[in-house]
C-alpha cells in the first residue's frame, strides 16, 4: 500500500446528456486515476474521463444480482488506500436515491478524504427535455420525489394520502415495474382520475421517449407504449404542458443515427452539435494524421525552394507540417517571398495565414479541376511544388494531367483506422445510419478502415464538392450541404429521411 492516501470524489453524472454534468464535476473527472461507475452513467459522460484512467463498472449485473453495496464501498476504499484519485460517478445526483450516503460510511471510518459534487437529478431534467416544467404557478406549488422501488414486491411506505392532498407534482423514480401499484395507491387516496401523467424514458438521451396520459389511462397506456426502465413517472397538472412545450424530441435530428467520421485529434464540433440536437452519433475517428519523421522530402524542398515558381498546399495539414519543418531548419516565411502560393480550400488558406501568408490562389470552388483551371487563368508557368499527403496525390496528378510542371512532396502521412465501437460498421448501416463526411480523407478512412460489401447502401452527407466527389467515386448515395460549413451540413442532415 502506498504512503499517500488517495481520495474519493462522489460526482453526480446527470441524466445522460454529457452537457449535464456540472463544471466542477467535469474538472474532477478529468483528474481521475480510477472511475467507478454504474449502469445509469451514460457512455457520453464516461468518454469525458482522462485517457489511461482505470474504469470499474459496478453496475454490471452478475448472475442477475447487482454488485452488492458493501463490495462497492470496499472498492472505493481500497483504491483510495492505493493512493488513487478515485471518482465515483453516479447517475443524476448521488444523494437522490443514489445510496451516495452509504458509500461514504466506510471512507469516514478509514479517514479517507472525500468530496461530493451534486448532479442534475433525472426526474427534473428528463421532464425539462420533455417540455414539462416541474412547477408552474398555475398548476403546482410543490414537488415530491418518491421512490417506487418495491421491497418484497410492494412499494415502500408511501403516504399516498399526503401526496394527493398536496396537489403538487409527484415524481416517481424506479417506478416502471410498480407502476400499477403507484397509480392504484393514488386512486385509492382519492386523486382526480383526470389528473395528467407523464413518463419519460431515457430522458435527455437520443433514445428518449415521452408518454403523456392521465391517471385513469396511465397503466394501460404504459403497457401499449412498452415503457421500460430507466424512466421517471410524473403525476400532476404540469404534465399537460408536455404536448405544448416539448422541444428535444421535436428537433429534426432527434434520434437519427449519424456516423461522424473525423481525424483522431480534432475537437469534434459536429459530434457535439449533433448530440445536443438529440442525434444518436456514432463517433468514428477514422484517420490519424502523422508527422513523417526525418522528412527527407520536405528537407529537399526547403533546400530547393529557389528552383520553384509556385508552392501549392493541398490541405491544412500540409501547411502546418511544412512550416514546422521550415522553422526547424531555422527559416521562416521570408524564404517563400519569391513564390506564388496556392491553397486548396478555405481551411488551408486560414492555416497559411497563421504563418503570415495570404495565398494568391484559392478558388472558391473547392475541387481539383477548379484549382487547375484557376492556375491556367492566372497563367502560371514554371515549376510547381505541391505539398500533400503520402497517400493522396490527387491534386498533383490533376495538375500534371493539365500540363503543369509539377513535383509532389510528402508533407505528412495518413493512417486509416477501423471502427472501434460497440458494433461493427455494417450493422449501423443496416440499421439506417447515415454517414456525415467533413473531408475527402475521412471518406477514404471510412472505406479503407472497414469491410463493407456494398458501399452503395451508404447515405453519405458531404460538406463540399471534393468530399462529395470522393464519396461518389466509391458509389455511395451522395448528398451535399448547400455551403461548405458545419451549419449547412447540419441543415442537410435535418432534411434527410
Ligand atoms: N441518482 C439518480 C436516481 C437513481 S434511481 C438521479 O438523481 O437521477 C434510478 C432511477 O432514476 C431510474 O429507475 C429512473 O426512474 C431514474 N432515471 C435515471 N436516469 C434516468 C433517465 N435518463 N431518464 C429517466 N429516468 C431516469
Coordinates of C-alpha atoms and ligand atoms in Angstrom, one line a residue:
X1 CA 0.0 0.0 0.0
X2 CA 1.2 3.5 -0.8
X3 CA 2.1 6.0 1.9
X4 CA 0.0 8.6 0.3
X5 CA -3.8 8.2 0.8
X6 CA -5.9 8.9 -2.2
X7 CA -9.3 10.5 -2.1
X8 CA -12.8 9.8 -3.3
X9 CA -15.0 12.3 -5.2
X10 CA -18.6 11.4 -5.4
X11 CA -19.9 13.0 -8.6
X12 CA -23.4 13.3 -10.0
X13 CA -23.1 12.5 -13.7
X14 CA -26.5 13.9 -14.5
X15 CA -29.2 12.1 -16.6
X16 CA -27.2 11.1 -19.7
X17 CA -26.6 14.1 -21.9
X18 CA -22.9 14.8 -21.4
X19 CA -23.5 18.5 -21.2
X20 CA -25.4 18.0 -18.0
X21 CA -22.5 17.1 -15.7
X22 CA -21.5 20.2 -13.7
X23 CA -18.4 22.2 -14.5
X24 CA -16.9 21.2 -11.1
X25 CA -17.8 17.5 -11.7
X26 CA -16.1 17.6 -15.1
X27 CA -13.0 19.2 -13.7
X28 CA -12.6 16.5 -11.0
X29 CA -13.5 13.7 -13.5
X30 CA -10.6 14.9 -15.8
X31 CA -8.2 14.3 -12.9
X32 CA -9.4 10.8 -12.1
X33 CA -7.0 7.8 -11.8
X34 CA -9.9 5.5 -11.3
X35 CA -13.5 5.9 -12.4
X36 CA -16.1 3.7 -10.6
X37 CA -19.4 4.0 -12.4
X38 CA -22.8 2.3 -12.6
X39 CA -25.3 1.5 -15.2
X40 CA -27.1 4.8 -15.3
X41 CA -24.0 6.7 -16.2
X42 CA -24.0 7.4 -20.0
X43 CA -21.1 6.4 -22.2
X44 CA -21.0 10.0 -23.4
X45 CA -20.2 11.2 -19.8
X46 CA -17.7 8.4 -19.3
X47 CA -16.0 9.5 -22.5
X48 CA -15.0 12.7 -20.7
X49 CA -12.7 10.7 -18.4
X50 CA -9.0 11.1 -18.9
X51 CA -7.2 8.6 -21.2
X52 CA -5.4 6.0 -19.2
X53 CA -7.8 6.1 -16.2
X54 CA -8.9 2.7 -14.8
X55 CA -12.6 2.0 -15.3
X56 CA -14.6 -0.1 -12.9
X57 CA -18.2 -0.9 -13.8
X58 CA -20.1 -1.7 -10.6
X59 CA -23.4 -1.5 -12.3
X60 CA -22.8 -4.9 -14.0
X61 CA -25.5 -7.4 -13.3
X62 CA -23.7 -10.6 -12.2
X63 CA -25.9 -13.7 -12.1
X64 CA -28.9 -11.4 -12.0
X65 CA -27.6 -9.6 -8.9
X66 CA -26.0 -6.2 -8.8
X67 CA -22.6 -5.9 -7.2
X68 CA -23.5 -5.7 -3.5
X69 CA -23.2 -2.3 -1.9
X70 CA -20.6 -3.3 0.7
X71 CA -18.4 -4.6 -2.1
X72 CA -18.6 -1.2 -4.0
X73 CA -17.7 0.5 -0.7
X74 CA -14.7 -1.7 -0.4
X75 CA -13.5 -1.0 -4.0
X76 CA -13.7 2.8 -3.2
X77 CA -11.7 2.3 0.0
X78 CA -9.1 0.1 -1.5
X79 CA -8.4 2.3 -4.5
X80 CA -8.1 5.3 -2.2
X81 CA -5.7 3.4 0.1
X82 CA -3.6 2.7 -3.0
X83 CA -3.2 6.5 -3.2
X84 CA -5.5 6.9 -6.2
X85 CA -7.7 9.8 -7.1
X86 CA -11.0 8.0 -7.2
X87 CA -14.1 9.3 -8.9
X88 CA -17.3 7.7 -8.1
X89 CA -19.7 8.6 -10.9
X90 CA -23.4 8.1 -10.2
X91 CA -26.3 8.8 -12.5
X92 CA -28.3 12.0 -11.7
X93 CA -27.5 13.3 -8.3
X94 CA -25.5 11.0 -6.0
X95 CA -27.8 11.7 -3.0
X96 CA -31.1 11.4 -4.7
X97 CA -32.0 7.7 -4.4
X98 CA -28.4 7.0 -5.2
X99 CA -27.1 5.4 -2.0
X100 CA -24.4 8.0 -2.0
X101 CA -24.6 8.3 1.7
X102 CA -23.9 4.6 2.3
X103 CA -20.7 4.8 0.2
X104 CA -19.3 7.5 2.5
X105 CA -19.5 5.5 5.7
X106 CA -16.5 3.3 5.1
X107 CA -14.5 6.2 3.9
X108 CA -15.2 8.1 7.1
X109 CA -14.2 5.1 9.2
X110 CA -10.9 4.9 7.4
X111 CA -10.2 8.6 7.4
X112 CA -10.3 8.9 3.6
X113 CA -10.7 12.4 2.3
X114 CA -13.8 12.8 0.2
X115 CA -16.0 15.4 -1.5
X116 CA -19.4 15.3 -3.0
X117 CA -20.3 17.1 -6.3
X118 CA -24.1 17.3 -6.8
X119 CA -25.6 16.4 -10.1
X120 CA -28.7 17.2 -12.0
X121 CA -31.3 14.7 -11.0
X122 CA -33.0 12.7 -13.7
X123 CA -36.6 13.4 -12.9
X124 CA -36.3 17.2 -13.2
X125 CA -34.1 17.1 -16.2
X126 CA -35.9 14.3 -18.1
X127 CA -39.1 16.3 -17.7
X128 CA -37.4 19.5 -18.8
X129 CA -36.3 17.8 -22.0
X130 CA -39.9 16.6 -22.4
X131 CA -41.1 20.3 -22.1
X132 CA -42.7 19.7 -18.7
X133 CA -41.8 22.3 -16.0
X134 CA -41.9 20.5 -12.7
X135 CA -43.6 23.5 -11.1
X136 CA -45.8 26.2 -12.6
X137 CA -47.6 28.9 -10.7
X138 CA -50.9 27.9 -12.2
X139 CA -50.6 24.2 -11.6
X140 CA -48.2 23.1 -8.8
X141 CA -46.5 24.7 -5.9
X142 CA -44.6 21.7 -4.6
X143 CA -42.6 18.8 -5.9
X144 CA -42.4 15.4 -4.3
X145 CA -39.6 13.0 -5.1
X146 CA -40.8 9.5 -4.4
X147 CA -39.2 6.1 -4.9
X148 CA -41.4 3.5 -6.5
X149 CA -38.9 0.7 -5.6
X150 CA -40.6 -2.4 -4.3
X151 CA -39.4 -4.3 -1.3
X152 CA -40.8 -7.8 -1.2
X153 CA -42.9 -7.0 -4.2
X154 CA -44.6 -4.0 -2.6
X155 CA -43.9 -0.3 -2.8
X156 CA -42.4 1.0 0.4
X157 CA -44.2 3.2 2.9
X158 CA -45.6 5.8 0.5
X159 CA -48.1 8.2 2.1
X160 CA -50.4 8.4 -0.9
X161 CA -53.0 10.5 1.0
X162 CA -50.4 13.2 1.8
X163 CA -49.2 13.2 -1.8
X164 CA -52.7 13.6 -3.2
X165 CA -53.6 16.3 -0.6
X166 CA -50.5 18.3 -1.6
X167 CA -51.8 18.8 -5.1
X168 CA -48.1 19.1 -6.1
X169 CA -46.1 17.4 -8.8
X170 CA -45.3 13.8 -7.9
X171 CA -42.1 12.4 -9.4
X172 CA -41.6 8.6 -9.1
X173 CA -38.2 7.2 -9.6
X174 CA -37.7 3.4 -10.1
X175 CA -41.4 3.1 -10.7
X176 CA -41.7 1.2 -14.1
X177 CA -42.3 -2.2 -12.6
X178 CA -44.5 -0.9 -9.8
X179 CA -46.5 1.5 -12.0
X180 CA -49.9 -0.1 -11.3
X181 CA -49.3 -0.1 -7.6
X182 CA -48.3 3.5 -7.6
X183 CA -51.3 4.6 -9.7
X184 CA -53.7 2.5 -7.7
X185 CA -52.3 4.0 -4.5
X186 CA -53.1 7.5 -5.8
X187 CA -56.6 6.5 -6.9
X188 CA -57.4 4.9 -3.5
X189 CA -56.2 8.1 -1.9
X190 CA -58.8 10.0 -3.9
X191 CA -56.8 11.6 -6.7
X192 CA -58.9 13.0 -9.6
X193 CA -58.7 10.4 -12.3
X194 CA -58.3 13.0 -15.0
X195 CA -55.0 14.3 -13.4
X196 CA -52.4 14.4 -16.2
X197 CA -49.5 11.9 -16.0
X198 CA -46.3 11.5 -17.9
X199 CA -43.5 9.0 -18.3
X200 CA -40.1 9.9 -19.7
X201 CA -37.9 7.0 -20.6
X202 CA -34.2 7.5 -21.2
X203 CA -34.5 11.2 -20.5
X204 CA -32.0 13.6 -22.2
X205 CA -30.7 10.8 -24.4
X206 CA -31.0 10.2 -28.1
X207 CA -33.4 7.3 -27.4
X208 CA -35.7 9.4 -25.1
X209 CA -39.4 8.6 -25.3
X210 CA -42.3 10.5 -23.7
X211 CA -45.7 9.3 -22.8
X212 CA -48.4 11.7 -21.8
X213 CA -51.6 10.3 -20.3
X214 CA -54.0 10.6 -17.3
X215 CA -54.1 8.8 -14.0
X216 CA -57.1 6.8 -15.4
X217 CA -55.3 5.5 -18.5
X218 CA -51.7 5.6 -17.4
X219 CA -51.3 1.8 -16.7
X220 CA -52.8 0.6 -20.0
X221 CA -51.1 3.4 -22.0
X222 CA -47.7 2.5 -20.5
X223 CA -48.3 -1.1 -21.4
X224 CA -49.1 -0.2 -25.0
X225 CA -46.1 2.1 -25.1
X226 CA -44.0 -0.7 -23.6
X227 CA -42.5 1.6 -21.1
X228 CA -39.0 0.5 -19.9
X229 CA -36.6 1.5 -17.2
X230 CA -34.9 3.9 -16.7
X231 CA -38.0 6.1 -16.7
X232 CA -39.4 8.8 -14.5
X233 CA -43.1 8.9 -13.9
X234 CA -44.7 12.2 -13.2
X235 CA -48.2 12.9 -11.9
X236 CA -49.7 16.4 -11.8
X237 CA -51.3 19.1 -13.8
X238 CA -47.9 20.3 -15.2
X239 CA -47.8 17.1 -17.3
X240 CA -50.4 18.5 -19.6
X241 CA -47.8 21.1 -20.8
X242 CA -45.7 18.4 -22.3
X243 CA -47.6 18.4 -25.6
X244 CA -47.1 22.2 -26.0
X245 CA -43.6 22.7 -24.7
X246 CA -41.9 19.5 -26.0
X247 CA -38.7 20.6 -27.8
X248 CA -36.0 17.9 -27.6
X249 CA -37.8 15.1 -29.4
X250 CA -39.1 17.7 -32.0
X251 CA -35.7 18.5 -33.3
X252 CA -35.4 17.3 -36.9
X253 CA -32.3 15.4 -36.0
X254 CA -33.6 13.8 -32.8
X255 CA -32.8 10.1 -32.7
X256 CA -31.3 10.0 -36.2
X257 CA -28.3 7.7 -36.4
X258 CA -25.4 9.5 -37.8
X259 CA -21.8 8.2 -38.2
X260 CA -19.5 11.1 -37.8
X261 CA -16.1 10.4 -39.4
X262 CA -13.1 12.6 -38.3
X263 CA -9.4 12.6 -37.7
X264 CA -8.2 11.2 -34.4
X265 CA -7.1 14.5 -33.0
X266 CA -9.6 17.2 -33.7
X267 CA -12.1 18.9 -31.5
X268 CA -15.2 17.4 -32.8
X269 CA -17.7 20.2 -33.1
X270 CA -20.0 18.3 -35.4
X271 CA -20.4 15.4 -32.9
X272 CA -21.2 17.8 -30.1
X273 CA -23.6 19.8 -32.1
X274 CA -25.5 16.7 -33.3
X275 CA -25.7 15.2 -29.9
X276 CA -27.1 18.4 -28.5
X277 CA -29.8 18.1 -31.1
X278 CA -30.5 14.6 -29.8
X279 CA -28.9 12.6 -32.7
X280 CA -27.5 9.2 -31.9
X281 CA -24.0 9.8 -33.0
X282 CA -21.6 7.0 -33.8
X283 CA -18.3 8.9 -33.4
X284 CA -15.7 7.4 -35.7
X285 CA -12.1 8.7 -35.6
X286 CA -11.1 7.0 -38.8
X287 CA -8.0 8.8 -39.8
X288 CA -4.8 9.6 -38.0
X289 CA -2.6 12.3 -39.3
X290 CA 1.1 11.5 -38.6
X291 CA 4.1 13.6 -38.9
X292 CA 6.8 12.0 -41.1
X293 CA 9.9 11.7 -39.0
X294 CA 13.1 12.9 -40.7
X295 CA 11.1 14.0 -43.6
X296 CA 13.6 13.9 -46.5
X297 CA 11.0 15.0 -49.0
X298 CA 10.4 18.3 -47.1
X299 CA 14.1 18.8 -46.4
X300 CA 14.9 18.6 -50.1
X301 CA 12.0 21.0 -51.0
X302 CA 13.3 23.5 -48.4
X303 CA 16.8 23.3 -49.9
X304 CA 15.5 23.8 -53.4
X305 CA 12.8 26.4 -52.9
X306 CA 14.6 28.8 -55.4
X307 CA 14.0 26.3 -58.2
X308 CA 10.2 26.8 -58.0
X309 CA 7.8 29.5 -59.1
X310 CA 4.9 28.3 -57.1
X311 CA 4.1 26.3 -53.9
X312 CA 0.7 24.7 -53.6
X313 CA -0.7 23.4 -50.2
X314 CA -3.2 20.6 -50.7
X315 CA -4.5 20.8 -47.2
X316 CA -4.3 22.5 -43.8
X317 CA -2.0 19.7 -42.6
X318 CA 0.4 20.1 -45.4
X319 CA 0.8 23.8 -44.5
X320 CA 1.2 23.0 -40.8
X321 CA 3.9 20.4 -41.3
X322 CA 5.7 22.4 -43.9
X323 CA 6.1 25.4 -41.7
X324 CA 7.1 23.3 -38.7
X325 CA 9.9 21.7 -40.8
X326 CA 10.9 25.1 -42.2
X327 CA 11.2 26.5 -38.7
X328 CA 13.2 23.5 -37.5
X329 CA 15.6 24.4 -40.4
X330 CA 15.9 27.9 -39.0
X331 CA 14.0 29.5 -41.8
X332 CA 10.6 31.3 -41.9
X333 CA 8.1 32.5 -44.3
X334 CA 10.5 35.0 -45.9
X335 CA 12.0 32.0 -47.7
X336 CA 8.8 31.9 -49.8
X337 CA 8.9 35.6 -50.8
X338 CA 9.6 34.8 -54.5
X339 CA 6.8 32.2 -54.8
X340 CA 3.2 32.3 -55.9
X341 CA 1.2 30.5 -53.2
X342 CA -1.8 28.3 -53.8
X343 CA -4.2 26.9 -51.2
X344 CA -6.8 24.2 -51.8
X345 CA -9.8 25.1 -49.6
X346 CA -10.6 27.7 -47.1
X347 CA -9.1 25.9 -44.1
X348 CA -5.8 25.6 -45.9
X349 CA -6.0 29.3 -46.6
X350 CA -6.7 30.1 -43.0
X351 CA -3.9 27.8 -41.8
X352 CA -1.4 29.7 -44.1
X353 CA -2.5 33.0 -42.6
X354 CA -1.1 31.8 -39.2
X355 CA 2.4 31.9 -40.8
X356 CA 1.8 35.4 -42.3
X357 CA 1.0 34.1 -45.8
X358 CA -2.1 35.2 -47.7
X359 CA -2.4 32.7 -50.5
X360 CA -2.6 34.2 -54.0
X361 CA -4.8 31.5 -55.4
X362 CA -7.7 29.8 -53.6
X363 CA -10.6 29.1 -56.0
X364 CA -14.0 29.4 -54.3
X365 CA -14.9 26.1 -55.9
X366 CA -13.1 23.5 -53.8
X367 CA -12.2 20.9 -56.4
X368 CA -9.1 19.7 -58.1
X369 CA -10.4 20.7 -61.6
X370 CA -11.3 24.2 -60.4
X371 CA -7.8 24.5 -59.0
X372 CA -6.2 23.5 -62.3
X373 CA -8.4 25.9 -64.1
X374 CA -7.5 28.8 -61.8
X375 CA -3.8 28.2 -62.4
X376 CA -4.5 28.4 -66.1
X377 CA -6.4 31.6 -65.8
X378 CA -3.6 33.1 -63.7
X379 CA -1.2 32.0 -66.4
X380 CA 1.1 30.2 -64.0
X381 CA 4.3 28.9 -65.7
X382 CA 7.4 27.2 -64.4
X383 CA 7.9 24.7 -61.7
X384 CA 5.2 24.0 -59.2
X385 CA 5.8 22.2 -55.9
X386 CA 2.7 20.5 -54.4
X387 CA 2.6 19.6 -50.7
X388 CA 0.3 16.7 -50.0
X389 CA -0.2 13.5 -48.0
X390 CA 1.8 10.4 -49.0
X391 CA -1.5 8.6 -49.6
X392 CA -3.3 11.2 -51.6
X393 CA -1.7 12.6 -54.7
X394 CA -4.9 13.6 -56.5
X395 CA -4.0 17.3 -56.6
X396 CA -0.6 16.9 -58.2
X397 CA -2.0 14.3 -60.6
X398 CA -4.7 16.6 -61.7
X399 CA -2.2 19.4 -62.3
X400 CA 0.2 17.1 -64.2
X401 CA -2.8 16.0 -66.4
X402 CA -3.4 19.6 -67.2
X403 CA 0.2 20.0 -68.4
X404 CA 1.8 21.8 -65.5
X405 CA 5.3 21.0 -64.4
X406 CA 4.7 19.6 -61.0
X407 CA 6.7 17.9 -58.3
X408 CA 4.8 16.3 -55.4
X409 CA 6.3 16.5 -51.9
X410 CA 5.2 14.4 -48.9
X411 CA 4.1 16.7 -46.1
X412 CA 2.5 14.1 -43.9
X413 CA 1.2 10.5 -43.6
X414 CA -2.3 9.3 -43.1
X415 CA -3.3 6.1 -41.2
X416 CA -6.8 4.7 -41.8
X417 CA -8.3 3.2 -38.6
X418 CA -11.1 0.6 -38.2
X419 CA -14.2 1.4 -36.2
X420 CA -13.5 0.6 -32.6
X421 CA -17.1 1.0 -31.3
X422 CA -19.8 -1.1 -29.9
X423 CA -20.9 -2.8 -33.1
X424 CA -19.3 -3.4 -36.5
X425 CA -19.9 -0.7 -39.1
X426 CA -22.2 -2.7 -41.4
X427 CA -24.7 -3.2 -38.5
X428 CA -25.1 0.6 -38.1
X429 CA -25.5 1.0 -41.9
X430 CA -28.1 -1.8 -42.0
X431 CA -30.0 -0.1 -39.2
X432 CA -30.3 3.0 -41.2
X433 CA -27.4 5.1 -40.0
X434 CA -26.1 7.7 -42.4
X435 CA -22.6 9.0 -42.6
X436 CA -21.5 12.6 -42.3
X437 CA -18.2 13.4 -44.1
X438 CA -16.3 16.6 -43.5
X439 CA -13.4 15.8 -45.7
X440 CA -12.3 13.6 -48.6
X441 CA -9.7 12.0 -46.3
X442 CA -12.5 10.9 -43.9
X443 CA -14.3 9.2 -46.8
X444 CA -11.2 7.2 -47.6
X445 CA -10.7 6.4 -44.0
X446 CA -14.3 5.2 -43.7
X447 CA -13.9 2.9 -46.7
X448 CA -10.4 1.7 -46.0
X449 CA -10.9 1.2 -42.3
X450 CA -14.0 -1.1 -42.7
X451 CA -15.0 -4.1 -44.7
X452 CA -18.3 -3.0 -46.2
X453 CA -19.5 -5.2 -49.1
X454 CA -22.0 -2.8 -50.6
X455 CA -20.9 0.8 -50.4
X456 CA -24.0 1.9 -52.5
X457 CA -26.1 1.4 -49.3
X458 CA -24.4 4.2 -47.6
X459 CA -26.1 7.6 -47.4
X460 CA -23.1 10.0 -47.5
X461 CA -23.9 13.5 -46.5
X462 CA -20.9 15.6 -47.5
X463 CA -19.6 19.0 -46.6
X464 CA -18.3 20.1 -50.0
X465 CA -17.8 19.2 -53.6
X466 CA -14.5 17.4 -53.2
X467 CA -15.8 15.2 -50.4
X468 CA -18.9 14.6 -52.5
X469 CA -16.9 13.5 -55.5
X470 CA -14.8 11.2 -53.4
X471 CA -17.9 9.5 -51.9
X472 CA -19.5 9.4 -55.4
X473 CA -16.4 7.6 -56.7
X474 CA -17.0 4.9 -54.1
X475 CA -20.6 4.7 -55.5
X476 CA -22.2 5.8 -52.2
X477 CA -25.6 7.6 -52.2
X478 CA -24.3 11.1 -52.1
X479 CA -25.8 14.3 -50.7
X480 CA -24.1 17.7 -50.3
X481 CA -24.5 20.6 -48.0
X482 CA -25.5 23.8 -49.7
X483 CA -22.4 25.6 -48.3
X484 CA -19.2 24.0 -47.1
X485 CA -19.9 24.8 -43.4
X486 CA -20.8 22.7 -40.4
X487 CA -24.1 24.7 -40.1
X488 CA -25.1 23.9 -43.6
X489 CA -24.1 20.2 -43.2
X490 CA -26.4 20.0 -40.1
X491 CA -29.2 21.6 -42.1
X492 CA -28.7 18.9 -44.8
X493 CA -28.8 16.2 -42.2
X494 CA -32.1 17.6 -40.9
X495 CA -33.6 17.2 -44.3
X496 CA -32.5 13.6 -44.7
X497 CA -35.1 10.9 -44.3
Ligands
LIG1 N1 -29.5 9.3 -8.5 C1 -30.4 9.2 -9.6 C2 -31.5 8.3 -9.4 C3 -31.1 6.9 -9.2 S1 -32.5 5.8 -9.0 C4 -30.9 10.6 -10.0 O1 -30.7 11.6 -9.3 O2 -31.4 10.8 -11.1 C5 -32.8 5.2 -10.7 C6 -34.0 5.8 -11.3 O3 -33.7 7.1 -11.8 C7 -34.5 5.1 -12.5 O4 -35.3 4.0 -12.1 C8 -35.3 6.2 -13.2 O5 -36.5 6.3 -12.5 C9 -34.5 7.4 -12.9 N2 -33.6 7.7 -14.0 C10 -32.3 7.7 -14.1 N3 -31.8 8.2 -15.3 C11 -32.9 8.4 -16.0 C12 -33.1 8.9 -17.3 N4 -32.1 9.2 -18.1 N5 -34.4 9.1 -17.7 C13 -35.4 8.9 -16.9 N6 -35.3 8.4 -15.7 C14 -34.1 8.2 -15.2

